[in-house]
XYZ file of C-alpha atoms in Angstrom:
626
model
C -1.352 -34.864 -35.669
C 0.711 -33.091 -38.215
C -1.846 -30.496 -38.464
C -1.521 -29.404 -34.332
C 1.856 -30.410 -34.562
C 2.364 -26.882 -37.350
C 0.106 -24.710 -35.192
C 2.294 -25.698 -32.118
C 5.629 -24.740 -33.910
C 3.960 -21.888 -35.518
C 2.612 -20.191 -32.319
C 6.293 -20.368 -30.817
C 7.147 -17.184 -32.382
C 4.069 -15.464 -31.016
C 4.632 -16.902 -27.996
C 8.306 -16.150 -27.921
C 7.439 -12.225 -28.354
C 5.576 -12.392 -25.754
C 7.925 -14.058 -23.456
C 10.468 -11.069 -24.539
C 7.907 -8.639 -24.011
C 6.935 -9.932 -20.900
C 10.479 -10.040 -19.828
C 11.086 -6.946 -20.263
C 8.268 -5.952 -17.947
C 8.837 -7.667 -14.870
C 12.646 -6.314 -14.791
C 10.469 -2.625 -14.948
C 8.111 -3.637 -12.258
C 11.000 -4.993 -10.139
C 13.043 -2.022 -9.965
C 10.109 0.833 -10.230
C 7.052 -1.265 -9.180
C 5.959 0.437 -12.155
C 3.452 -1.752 -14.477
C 4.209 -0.372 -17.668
C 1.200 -0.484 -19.926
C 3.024 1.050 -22.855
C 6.009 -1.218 -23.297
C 4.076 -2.672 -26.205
C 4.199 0.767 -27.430
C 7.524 1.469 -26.787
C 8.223 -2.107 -28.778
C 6.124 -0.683 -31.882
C 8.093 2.770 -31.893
C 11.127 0.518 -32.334
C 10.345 -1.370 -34.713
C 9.931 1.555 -37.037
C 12.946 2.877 -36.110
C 14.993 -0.374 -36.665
C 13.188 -0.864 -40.088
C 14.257 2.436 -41.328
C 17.628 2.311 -40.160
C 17.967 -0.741 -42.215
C 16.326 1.594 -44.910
C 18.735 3.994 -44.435
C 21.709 1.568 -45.400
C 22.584 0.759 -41.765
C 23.938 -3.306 -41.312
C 20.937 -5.260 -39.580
C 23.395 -5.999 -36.586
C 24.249 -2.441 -36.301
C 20.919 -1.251 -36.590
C 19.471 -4.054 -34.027
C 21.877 -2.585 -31.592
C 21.174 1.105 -31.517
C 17.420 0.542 -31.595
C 17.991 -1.703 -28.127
C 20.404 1.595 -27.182
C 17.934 4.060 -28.294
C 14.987 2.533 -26.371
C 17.492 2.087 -23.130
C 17.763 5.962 -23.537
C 14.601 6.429 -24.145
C 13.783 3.999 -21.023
C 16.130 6.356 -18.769
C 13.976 9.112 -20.246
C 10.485 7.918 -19.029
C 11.708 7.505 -15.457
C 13.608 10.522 -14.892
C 10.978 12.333 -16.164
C 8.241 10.842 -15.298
C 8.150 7.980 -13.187
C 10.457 9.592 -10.520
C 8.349 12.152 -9.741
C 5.547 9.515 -9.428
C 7.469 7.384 -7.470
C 5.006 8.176 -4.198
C 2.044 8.471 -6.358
C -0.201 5.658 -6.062
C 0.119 2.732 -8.316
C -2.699 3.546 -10.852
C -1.484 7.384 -11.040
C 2.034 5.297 -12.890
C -0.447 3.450 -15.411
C -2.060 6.656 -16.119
C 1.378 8.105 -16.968
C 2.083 5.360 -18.565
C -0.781 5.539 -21.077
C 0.210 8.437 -21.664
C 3.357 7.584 -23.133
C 1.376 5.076 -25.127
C -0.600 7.659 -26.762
C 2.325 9.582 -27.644
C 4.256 7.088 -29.386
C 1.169 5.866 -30.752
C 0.840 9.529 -32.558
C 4.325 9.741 -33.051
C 4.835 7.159 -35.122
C 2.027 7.599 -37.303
C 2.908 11.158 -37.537
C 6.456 9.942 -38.854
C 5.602 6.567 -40.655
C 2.456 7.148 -42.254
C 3.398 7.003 -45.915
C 5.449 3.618 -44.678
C 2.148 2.445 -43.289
C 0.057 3.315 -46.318
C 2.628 1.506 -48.378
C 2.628 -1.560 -46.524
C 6.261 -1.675 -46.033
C 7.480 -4.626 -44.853
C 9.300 -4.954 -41.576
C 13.607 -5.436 -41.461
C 14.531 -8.665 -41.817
C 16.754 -8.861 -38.754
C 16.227 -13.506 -38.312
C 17.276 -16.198 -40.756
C 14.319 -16.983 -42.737
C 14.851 -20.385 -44.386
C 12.832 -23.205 -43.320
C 13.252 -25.823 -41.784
C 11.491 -29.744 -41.423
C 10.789 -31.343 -38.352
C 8.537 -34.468 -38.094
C 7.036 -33.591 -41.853
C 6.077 -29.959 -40.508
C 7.965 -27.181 -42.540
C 8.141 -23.634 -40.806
C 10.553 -20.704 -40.148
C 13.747 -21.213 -38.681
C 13.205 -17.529 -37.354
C 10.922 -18.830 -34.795
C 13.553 -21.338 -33.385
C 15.736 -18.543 -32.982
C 13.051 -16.061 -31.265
C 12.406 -19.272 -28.494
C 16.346 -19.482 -28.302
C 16.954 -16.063 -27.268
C 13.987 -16.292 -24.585
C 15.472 -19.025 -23.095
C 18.845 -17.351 -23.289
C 17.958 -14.383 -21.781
C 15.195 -15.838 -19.443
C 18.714 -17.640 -17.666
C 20.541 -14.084 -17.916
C 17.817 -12.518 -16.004
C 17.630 -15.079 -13.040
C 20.652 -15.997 -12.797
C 21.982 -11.549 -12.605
C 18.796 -10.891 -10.120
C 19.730 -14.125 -7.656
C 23.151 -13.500 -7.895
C 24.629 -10.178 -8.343
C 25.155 -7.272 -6.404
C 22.621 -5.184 -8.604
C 20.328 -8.086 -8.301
C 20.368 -8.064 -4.698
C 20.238 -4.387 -4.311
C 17.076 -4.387 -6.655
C 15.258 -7.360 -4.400
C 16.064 -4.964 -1.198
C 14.499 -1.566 -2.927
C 11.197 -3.695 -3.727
C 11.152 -4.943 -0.337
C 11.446 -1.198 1.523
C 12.966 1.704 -0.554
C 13.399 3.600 3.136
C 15.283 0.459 3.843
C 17.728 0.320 1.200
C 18.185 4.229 0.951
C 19.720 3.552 4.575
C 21.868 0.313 3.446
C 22.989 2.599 1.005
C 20.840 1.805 -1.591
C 20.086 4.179 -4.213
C 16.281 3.250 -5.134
C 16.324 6.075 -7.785
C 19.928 4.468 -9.219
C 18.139 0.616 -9.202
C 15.146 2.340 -11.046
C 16.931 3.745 -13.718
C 18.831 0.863 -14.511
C 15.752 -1.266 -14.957
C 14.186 0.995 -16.804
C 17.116 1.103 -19.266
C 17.062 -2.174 -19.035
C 13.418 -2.987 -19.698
C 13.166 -0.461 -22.735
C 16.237 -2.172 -24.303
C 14.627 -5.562 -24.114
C 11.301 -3.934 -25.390
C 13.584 -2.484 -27.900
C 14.628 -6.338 -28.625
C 11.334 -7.807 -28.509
C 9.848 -5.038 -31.035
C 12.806 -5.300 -33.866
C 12.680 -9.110 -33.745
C 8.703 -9.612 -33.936
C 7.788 -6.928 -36.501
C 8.675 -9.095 -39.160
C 6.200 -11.978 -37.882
C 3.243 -9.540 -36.856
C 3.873 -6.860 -39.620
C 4.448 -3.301 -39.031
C 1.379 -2.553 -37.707
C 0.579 0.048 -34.416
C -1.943 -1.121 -33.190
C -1.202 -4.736 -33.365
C 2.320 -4.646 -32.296
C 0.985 -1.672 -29.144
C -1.354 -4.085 -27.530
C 0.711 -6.817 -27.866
C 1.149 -5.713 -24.561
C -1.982 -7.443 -23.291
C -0.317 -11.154 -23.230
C 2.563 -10.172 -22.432
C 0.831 -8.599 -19.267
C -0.583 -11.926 -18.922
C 2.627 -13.839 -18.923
C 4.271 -11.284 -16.283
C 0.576 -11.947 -14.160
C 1.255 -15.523 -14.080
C 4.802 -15.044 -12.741
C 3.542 -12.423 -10.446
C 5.980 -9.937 -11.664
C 9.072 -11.826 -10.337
C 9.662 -14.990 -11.449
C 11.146 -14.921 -14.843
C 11.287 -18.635 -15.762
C 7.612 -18.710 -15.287
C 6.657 -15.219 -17.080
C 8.953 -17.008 -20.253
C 7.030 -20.289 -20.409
C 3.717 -18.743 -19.832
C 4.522 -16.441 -22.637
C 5.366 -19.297 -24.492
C 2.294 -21.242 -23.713
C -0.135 -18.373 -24.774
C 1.217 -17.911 -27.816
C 1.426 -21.431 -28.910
C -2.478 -21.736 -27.221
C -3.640 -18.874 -29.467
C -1.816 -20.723 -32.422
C -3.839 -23.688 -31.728
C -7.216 -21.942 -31.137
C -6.682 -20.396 -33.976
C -6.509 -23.674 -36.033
C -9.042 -25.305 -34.765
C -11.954 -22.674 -33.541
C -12.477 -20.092 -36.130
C -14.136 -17.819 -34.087
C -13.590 -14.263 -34.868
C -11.418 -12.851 -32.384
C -11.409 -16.367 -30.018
C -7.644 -16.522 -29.965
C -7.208 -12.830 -28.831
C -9.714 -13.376 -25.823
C -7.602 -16.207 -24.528
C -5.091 -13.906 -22.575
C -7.489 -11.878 -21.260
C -8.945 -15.502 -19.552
C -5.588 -16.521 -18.427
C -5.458 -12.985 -16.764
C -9.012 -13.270 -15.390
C -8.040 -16.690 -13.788
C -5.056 -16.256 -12.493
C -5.956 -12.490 -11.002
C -9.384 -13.740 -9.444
C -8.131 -17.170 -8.633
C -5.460 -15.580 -6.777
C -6.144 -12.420 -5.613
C -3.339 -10.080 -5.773
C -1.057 -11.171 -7.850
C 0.731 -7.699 -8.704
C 2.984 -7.850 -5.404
C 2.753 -4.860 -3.375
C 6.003 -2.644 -2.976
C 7.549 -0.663 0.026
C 7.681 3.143 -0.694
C 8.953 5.608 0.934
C 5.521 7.143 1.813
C 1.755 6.407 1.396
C 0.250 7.191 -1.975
C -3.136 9.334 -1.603
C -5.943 8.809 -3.963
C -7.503 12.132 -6.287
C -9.009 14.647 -4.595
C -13.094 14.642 -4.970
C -15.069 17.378 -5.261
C -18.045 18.307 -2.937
C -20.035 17.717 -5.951
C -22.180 21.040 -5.901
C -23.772 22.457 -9.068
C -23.848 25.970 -7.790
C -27.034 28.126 -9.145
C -24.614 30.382 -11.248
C -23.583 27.043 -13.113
C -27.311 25.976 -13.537
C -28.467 29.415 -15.380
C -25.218 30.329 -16.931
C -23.912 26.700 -18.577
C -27.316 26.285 -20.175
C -27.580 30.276 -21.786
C -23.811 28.955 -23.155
C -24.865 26.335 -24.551
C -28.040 27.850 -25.697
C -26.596 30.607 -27.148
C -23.272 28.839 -28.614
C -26.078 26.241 -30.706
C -27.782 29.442 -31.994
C -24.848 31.154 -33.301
C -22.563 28.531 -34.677
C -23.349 26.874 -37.470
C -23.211 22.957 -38.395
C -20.499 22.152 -37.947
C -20.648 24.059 -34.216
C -23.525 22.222 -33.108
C -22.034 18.941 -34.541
C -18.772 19.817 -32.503
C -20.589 20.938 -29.366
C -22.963 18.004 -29.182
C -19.831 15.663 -29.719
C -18.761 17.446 -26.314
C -21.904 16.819 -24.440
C -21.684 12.859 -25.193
C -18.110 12.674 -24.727
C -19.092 14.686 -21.251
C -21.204 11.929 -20.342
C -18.852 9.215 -21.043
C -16.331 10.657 -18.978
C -19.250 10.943 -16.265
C -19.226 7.273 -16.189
C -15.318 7.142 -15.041
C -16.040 10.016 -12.662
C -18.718 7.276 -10.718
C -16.608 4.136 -10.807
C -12.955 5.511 -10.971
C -13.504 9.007 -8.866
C -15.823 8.190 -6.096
C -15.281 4.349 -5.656
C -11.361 3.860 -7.282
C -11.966 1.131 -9.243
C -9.820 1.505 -12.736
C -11.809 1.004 -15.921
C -9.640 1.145 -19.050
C -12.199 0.394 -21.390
C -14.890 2.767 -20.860
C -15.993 2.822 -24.487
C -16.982 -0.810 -24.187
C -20.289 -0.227 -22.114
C -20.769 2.875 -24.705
C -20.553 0.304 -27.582
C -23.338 -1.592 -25.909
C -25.402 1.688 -25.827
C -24.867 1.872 -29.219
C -25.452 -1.499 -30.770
C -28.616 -1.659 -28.443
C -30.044 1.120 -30.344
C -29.738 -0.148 -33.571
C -30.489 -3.565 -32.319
C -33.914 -2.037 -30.577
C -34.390 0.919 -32.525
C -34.120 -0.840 -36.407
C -34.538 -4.420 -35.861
C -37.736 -4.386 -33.485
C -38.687 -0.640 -34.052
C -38.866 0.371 -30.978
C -39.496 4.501 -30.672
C -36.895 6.427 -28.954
C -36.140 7.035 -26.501
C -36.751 3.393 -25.192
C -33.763 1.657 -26.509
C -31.483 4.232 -24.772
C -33.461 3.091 -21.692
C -33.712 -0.891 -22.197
C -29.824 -0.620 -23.283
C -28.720 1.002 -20.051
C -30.684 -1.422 -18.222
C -28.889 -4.107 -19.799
C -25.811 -2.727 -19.473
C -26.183 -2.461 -15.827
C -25.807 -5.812 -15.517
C -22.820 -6.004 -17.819
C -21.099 -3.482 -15.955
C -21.961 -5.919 -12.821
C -20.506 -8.961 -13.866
C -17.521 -6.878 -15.651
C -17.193 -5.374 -11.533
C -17.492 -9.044 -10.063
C -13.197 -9.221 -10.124
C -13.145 -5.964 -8.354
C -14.649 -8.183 -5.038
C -11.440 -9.398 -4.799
C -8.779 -7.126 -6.627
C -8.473 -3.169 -7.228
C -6.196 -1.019 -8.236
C -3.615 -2.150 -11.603
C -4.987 -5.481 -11.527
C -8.394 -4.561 -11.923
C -6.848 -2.106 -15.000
C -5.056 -5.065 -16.456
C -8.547 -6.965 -16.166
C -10.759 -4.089 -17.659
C -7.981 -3.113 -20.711
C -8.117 -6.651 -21.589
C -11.568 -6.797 -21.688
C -11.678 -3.659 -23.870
C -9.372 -5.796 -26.443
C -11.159 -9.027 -26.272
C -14.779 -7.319 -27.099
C -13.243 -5.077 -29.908
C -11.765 -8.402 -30.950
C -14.146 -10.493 -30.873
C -17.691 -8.789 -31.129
C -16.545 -5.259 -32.891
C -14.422 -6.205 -35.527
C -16.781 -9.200 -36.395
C -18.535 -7.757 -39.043
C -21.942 -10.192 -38.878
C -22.268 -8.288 -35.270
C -20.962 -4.534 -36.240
C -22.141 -4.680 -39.992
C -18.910 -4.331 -41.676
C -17.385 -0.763 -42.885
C -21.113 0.862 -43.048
C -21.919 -0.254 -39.944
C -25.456 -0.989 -38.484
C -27.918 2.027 -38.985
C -29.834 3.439 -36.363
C -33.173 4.891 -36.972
C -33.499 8.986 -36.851
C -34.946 9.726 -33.256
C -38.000 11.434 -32.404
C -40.211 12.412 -29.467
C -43.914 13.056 -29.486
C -44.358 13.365 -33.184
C -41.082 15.972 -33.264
C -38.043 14.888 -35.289
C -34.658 15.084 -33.685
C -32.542 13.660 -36.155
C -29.193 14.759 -35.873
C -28.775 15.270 -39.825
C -31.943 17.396 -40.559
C -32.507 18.959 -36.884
C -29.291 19.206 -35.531
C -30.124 21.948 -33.224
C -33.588 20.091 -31.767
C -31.255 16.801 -31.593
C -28.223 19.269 -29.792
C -31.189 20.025 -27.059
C -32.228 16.942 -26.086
C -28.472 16.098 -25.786
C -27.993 18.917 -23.283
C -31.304 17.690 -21.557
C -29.882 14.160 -21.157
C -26.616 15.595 -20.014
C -28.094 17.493 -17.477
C -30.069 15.131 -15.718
C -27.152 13.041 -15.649
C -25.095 15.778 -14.561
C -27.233 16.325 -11.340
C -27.797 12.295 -10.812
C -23.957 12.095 -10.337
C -23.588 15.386 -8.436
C -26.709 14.221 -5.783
C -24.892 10.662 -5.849
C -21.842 12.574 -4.854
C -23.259 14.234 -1.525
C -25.647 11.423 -0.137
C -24.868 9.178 1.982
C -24.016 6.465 -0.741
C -21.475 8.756 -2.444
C -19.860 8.881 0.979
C -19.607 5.522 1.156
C -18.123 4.980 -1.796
C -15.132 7.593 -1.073
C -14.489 5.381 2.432
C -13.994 2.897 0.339
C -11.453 4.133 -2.225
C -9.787 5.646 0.351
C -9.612 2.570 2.468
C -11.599 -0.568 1.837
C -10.692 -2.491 5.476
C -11.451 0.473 7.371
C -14.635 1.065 5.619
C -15.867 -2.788 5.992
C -15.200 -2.306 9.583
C -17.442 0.296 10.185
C -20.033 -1.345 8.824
C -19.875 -0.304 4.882
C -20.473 -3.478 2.756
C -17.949 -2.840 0.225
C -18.783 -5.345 -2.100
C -21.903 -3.945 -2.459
C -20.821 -0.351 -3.218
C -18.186 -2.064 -5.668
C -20.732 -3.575 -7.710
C -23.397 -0.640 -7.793
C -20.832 1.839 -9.129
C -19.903 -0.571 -11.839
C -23.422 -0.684 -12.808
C -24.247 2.661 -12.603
C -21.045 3.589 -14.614
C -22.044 1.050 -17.491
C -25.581 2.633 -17.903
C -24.801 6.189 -17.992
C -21.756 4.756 -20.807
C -24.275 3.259 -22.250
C -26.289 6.482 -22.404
C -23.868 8.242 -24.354
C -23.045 5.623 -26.531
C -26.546 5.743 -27.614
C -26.278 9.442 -28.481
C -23.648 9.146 -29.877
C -24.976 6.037 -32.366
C -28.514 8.585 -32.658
C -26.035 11.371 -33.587
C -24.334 9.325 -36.212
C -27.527 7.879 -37.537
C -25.004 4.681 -37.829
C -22.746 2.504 -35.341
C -19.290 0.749 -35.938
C -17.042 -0.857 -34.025
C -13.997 1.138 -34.988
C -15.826 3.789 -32.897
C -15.019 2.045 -30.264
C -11.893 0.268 -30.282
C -8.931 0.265 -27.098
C -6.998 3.617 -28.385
C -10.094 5.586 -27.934
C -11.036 4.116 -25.086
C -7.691 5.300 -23.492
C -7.947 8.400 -25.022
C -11.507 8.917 -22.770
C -9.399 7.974 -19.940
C -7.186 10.127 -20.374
C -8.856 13.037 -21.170
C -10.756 12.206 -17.842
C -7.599 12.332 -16.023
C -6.697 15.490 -17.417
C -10.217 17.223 -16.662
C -10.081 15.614 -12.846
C -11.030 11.976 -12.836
C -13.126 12.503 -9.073
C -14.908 15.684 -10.489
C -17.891 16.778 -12.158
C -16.573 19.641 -13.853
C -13.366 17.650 -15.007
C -15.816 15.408 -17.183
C -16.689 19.018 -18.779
C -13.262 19.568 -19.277
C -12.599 15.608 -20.754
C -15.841 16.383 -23.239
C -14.416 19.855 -24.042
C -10.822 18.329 -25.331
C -12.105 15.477 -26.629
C -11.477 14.331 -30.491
C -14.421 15.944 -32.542
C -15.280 18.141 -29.660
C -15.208 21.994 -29.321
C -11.806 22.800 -28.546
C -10.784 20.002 -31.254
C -12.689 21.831 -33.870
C -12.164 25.433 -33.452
C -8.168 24.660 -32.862
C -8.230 22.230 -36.150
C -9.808 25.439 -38.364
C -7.315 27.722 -37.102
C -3.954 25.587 -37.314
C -5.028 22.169 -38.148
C -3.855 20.779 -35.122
C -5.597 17.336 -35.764
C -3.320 14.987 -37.116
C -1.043 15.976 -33.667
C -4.175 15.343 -31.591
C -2.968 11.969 -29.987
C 0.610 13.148 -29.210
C -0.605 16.253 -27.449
C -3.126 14.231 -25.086
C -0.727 11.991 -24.179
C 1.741 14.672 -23.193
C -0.880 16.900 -21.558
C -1.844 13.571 -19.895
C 1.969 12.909 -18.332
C 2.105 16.805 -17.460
C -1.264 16.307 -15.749
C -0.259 13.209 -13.857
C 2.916 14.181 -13.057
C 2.286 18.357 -11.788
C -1.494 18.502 -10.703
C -2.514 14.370 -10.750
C -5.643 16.021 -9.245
C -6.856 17.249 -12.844
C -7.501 20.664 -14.012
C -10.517 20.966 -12.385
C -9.205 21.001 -9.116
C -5.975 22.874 -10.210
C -8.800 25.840 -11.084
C -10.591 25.675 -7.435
C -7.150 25.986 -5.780
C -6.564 29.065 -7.793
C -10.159 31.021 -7.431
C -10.158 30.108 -3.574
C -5.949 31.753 -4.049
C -7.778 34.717 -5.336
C -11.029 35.292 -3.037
C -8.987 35.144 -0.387
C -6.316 37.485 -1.594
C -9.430 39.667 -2.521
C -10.672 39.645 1.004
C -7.400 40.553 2.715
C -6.878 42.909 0.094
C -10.584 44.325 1.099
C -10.948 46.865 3.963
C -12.731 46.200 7.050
């Protein structure tokens, strides 16, 4: 008894952070309708900053106060910036944004912090940290005060948005911003404030918890993931019931923890509270009035013109033959990443179903040819083939949510299933194989080597071959009669289930036909390596694939070229890193190129290019004379 009795007291101060964090979210989401995916992020960022203000000399009170001003600034930032102009945009167009933002303070603060991190500098001590007895259990007074200022603030919060003026007026812009704009109402003023608000509590939440969880970015970034939980449960309104559920979790992990010692168990439980509660449910992300009807990303007609067919391949061709290793290396890391991103173009393009954690069917690629490939010896390229099968049907039952749910609860549902499988299979090192990894045999193909390390140009070829059957399996899927169906259904599920599509059907086959061609490239990519690791696959590079897809043109062919072009080890990312080493700033620049993307062409580049060479044939042809 004694024994649960410590994990129970211990998991308040986990469970506390996430209550703040939480908090801090649904005031966001009620006065943008944003969902902010990186307000763990935007918690980490402060932490550092807190920690070396207190570094610098500065009181802890003092310093605690202008990191919660800083973020509020920072939080007035975001929106005017980039959340107002998105403010129409549809609903997963603001989590795109917003992961953004998380990659950029991700790379920020490594950027800045790095020789902190290295050091393993310990977090400002901003708490009381004596300890305390209670029932023969010592622990941490800190925690006590954590759950103290959640319940403090948890009455703040309901009591200001039942019964104040600002309260009200926020409650009336979620109902109908055209509404309120003609009570008087300025949505934009309601949104700021929140936002200010929100930041400064993430502000809050990040200073206070960095000493518990350690100074850590990606630990105290997807943080977020409970905390996204907690606000779930409360359906992004109720705060008393966000707090305790915050609460709850972290005391449940706490438990878990204790008692199951499971790799990674305790970090899978929010994603099952979210799972329940979102499929249980339904919707539980309440839907908001705007002032006009969001449109989904323009799709291309998904022709692969004859120029493209002959010309592409001589680049390619020729590009392997001149370049040397490190060429090849760079533009075979492009064709896999270009097949990954083809994956996002089939479920997240044609059908708009949001899949955060793209990299997760790839992993399966991957582990399936070393499982196949070195453990039953099976000749390539048959593991690639069994593994996509296989993966199918993950990608199925990972789609079986999106029956009832689409949109940034299906994101929510597929980050935190990114999370949970890095957590509990990837970084378990009897599955992944520890630092080194799990080796995966040198591939071949009717008694011809194509091992990436000895015959990088042979292995570069078949690459290019797999890429371009893909390539035309997605652009055919695109124009028959299926593809069709599946753009009348992200552009409007009950009008397409009323003539006669059967959505749940074309839900489910995109999911599984994503998963295999991820799984695909995963398995190049673990042939390529001759070795596969779970750090290759972790949440921050699966958001980095999504948002290089985003940037390329998430609903076109050629803006998975573009993805696989930008991507980290890819062409662009090699030739720029020789001439200015531009790696180490890698991160922050996707994430801005991502907001600028979202926020000025949310159609992707690809598009942004066939607007401007139709702009020119036709200026050519009046220009011509007749």
């Amino acid at each position: 008894m004694e024994q649960l009795l410590l994990f129970v007291v211990l998991g308040l101060g986990a469970g506390a952070a996430y209550a703040l964090l939480a908090l801090g979210i649904v005031v966001i989401y009620k006065g943008s309708g944003v969902v902010n995916v990186a307000h763990g992020a935007i918690a980490m960022f402060s932490a550092f900053v807190c920690t070396a203000l207190v570094g610098d000399g500065v009181p802890e009170p003092v310093a605690l106060l202008l990191t919660c001003a800083l973020a509020a600034v920072g939080g007035i930032g975001v929106y005017l910036l980039v959340m107002r102009p998105l403010r129409n945009a549809s609903a997963l167009s603001q989590v795109v944004a917003s992961i953004g933002l998380l990659l950029t303070l991700n790379g920020l603060a490594v950027l800045l912090w790095r020789d902190s991190m290295a050091s393993g500098r310990q977090a400002a001590i901003l708490l009381p940290s004596t300890s305390v007895e209670l029932f023969g259990v010592s622990f941490g007074v800190d925690r006590l005060y954590l759950l103290g200022t959640v319940v403090a603030l948890t009455v703040l919060l309901s009591l200001a948005y039942r019964r104040t003026g600002f309260g009200l007026a926020t409650r009336a812009a979620a109902e109908s911003e055209r509404a309120a704009s003609l009570l008087g109402i300025s949505p934009d003023r309601v949104a700021t404030i929140n936002w200010a608000l929100g930041c400064g509590l993430a502000g809050l939440s990040g200073a206070l918890i960095a000493p518990i969880s350690g100074l850590n970015v990606t630990a105290l970034t997807f943080i977020v993931l409970p905390a996204l939980a907690a606000a779930l449960v409360g359906s992004f309104t109720s705060f008393t019931l966000t707090a305790a559920t915050g609460v709850v979790l972290g005391v449940g992990q706490s438990v878990v923890t204790g008692f199951w010692t499971l790799q990674g168990v305790s970090v899978a439980l929010p994603l099952l509270v979210v799972v329940i509660a979102i499929t249980v449910t339904g919707k539980r992300i309440p839907l908001r009035g705007t002032l006009a009807p969001p449109r989904p990303a323009r799709a291309t007609d998904g022709r692969v013109t004859r120029l493209w067919l002959v010309l592409l391949p001589a680049l390619v061709l020729g590009s392997l033959l001149i370049g040397g290793r490190q060429l090849t290396a760079a533009i075979t890391a492009s064709m896999i990443a270009v097949v990954v991103a083809l994956s996002l173009v089939v479920v997240t393009g044609y059908v708009g179903q949001a899949n955060l954690a793209p990299l997760t069917f790839a992993a399966v690629g991957a582990f399936g040819a070393s499982i196949l490939g070195t453990g039953l010896g099976l000749p390539f390229p048959v593991p690639i083939v069994l593994t996509a099968l296989v993966t199918m049907l993950v990608g199925a039952l990972i789609g079986l949510p999106a029956l009832r749910i689409r949109g940034v609860n299906l994101a929510v549902i597929t980050l935190g299933t990114g999370i949970a499988v890095d957590a509990v299979v990837f970084q378990n090192y009897e599955v992944s194989g520890g630092q080194t990894g799990r080796l995966v045999p040198p591939p071949s193909l009717f008694g011809m080597s194509l091992d990436a390390a000895t015959r990088p140009l042979a292995f570069a070829l078949m690459v290019a071959v797999v890429l371009g059957v893909v390539t035309l399996a997605v652009a055919n899927l695109r124009r028959s009669a299926v593809g069709r169906t599946m753009l009348a259904v992200r552009s409007n599920e009950r009008a397409a289930a009323a003539a006669g599509v059967g959505v749940a059907g074309v839900k489910i086959y995109a999911f599984a036909l994503s998963a295999a061609i991820g799984s695909i490239g995963g398995g190049l990519l673990a042939y390529q390596a001759g070795a596969t690791s779970g750090n290759n696959f972790v949440t921050a590079l699966s958001l980095s694939v999504v948002a290089l897809a985003f940037i390329g043109g998430i609903a076109a062919i050629s803006g998975a070229y573009i993805a696989g072009f930008l991507a980290t080890g890819g062409v662009f990312f090699v030739l720029l890193n020789q001439i200015s080493g531009i790696g180490g700033y890698w991160d922050v620049l996707t994430g801005l190129l991502l907001i600028a993307t979202v926020v000025t062409q949310p159609d992707g580049i690809a598009l942004k290019n066939q607007e401007l060479k139709a702009a020119v044939r036709t200026r050519l042809r009046s220009a011509t004379p007749t």
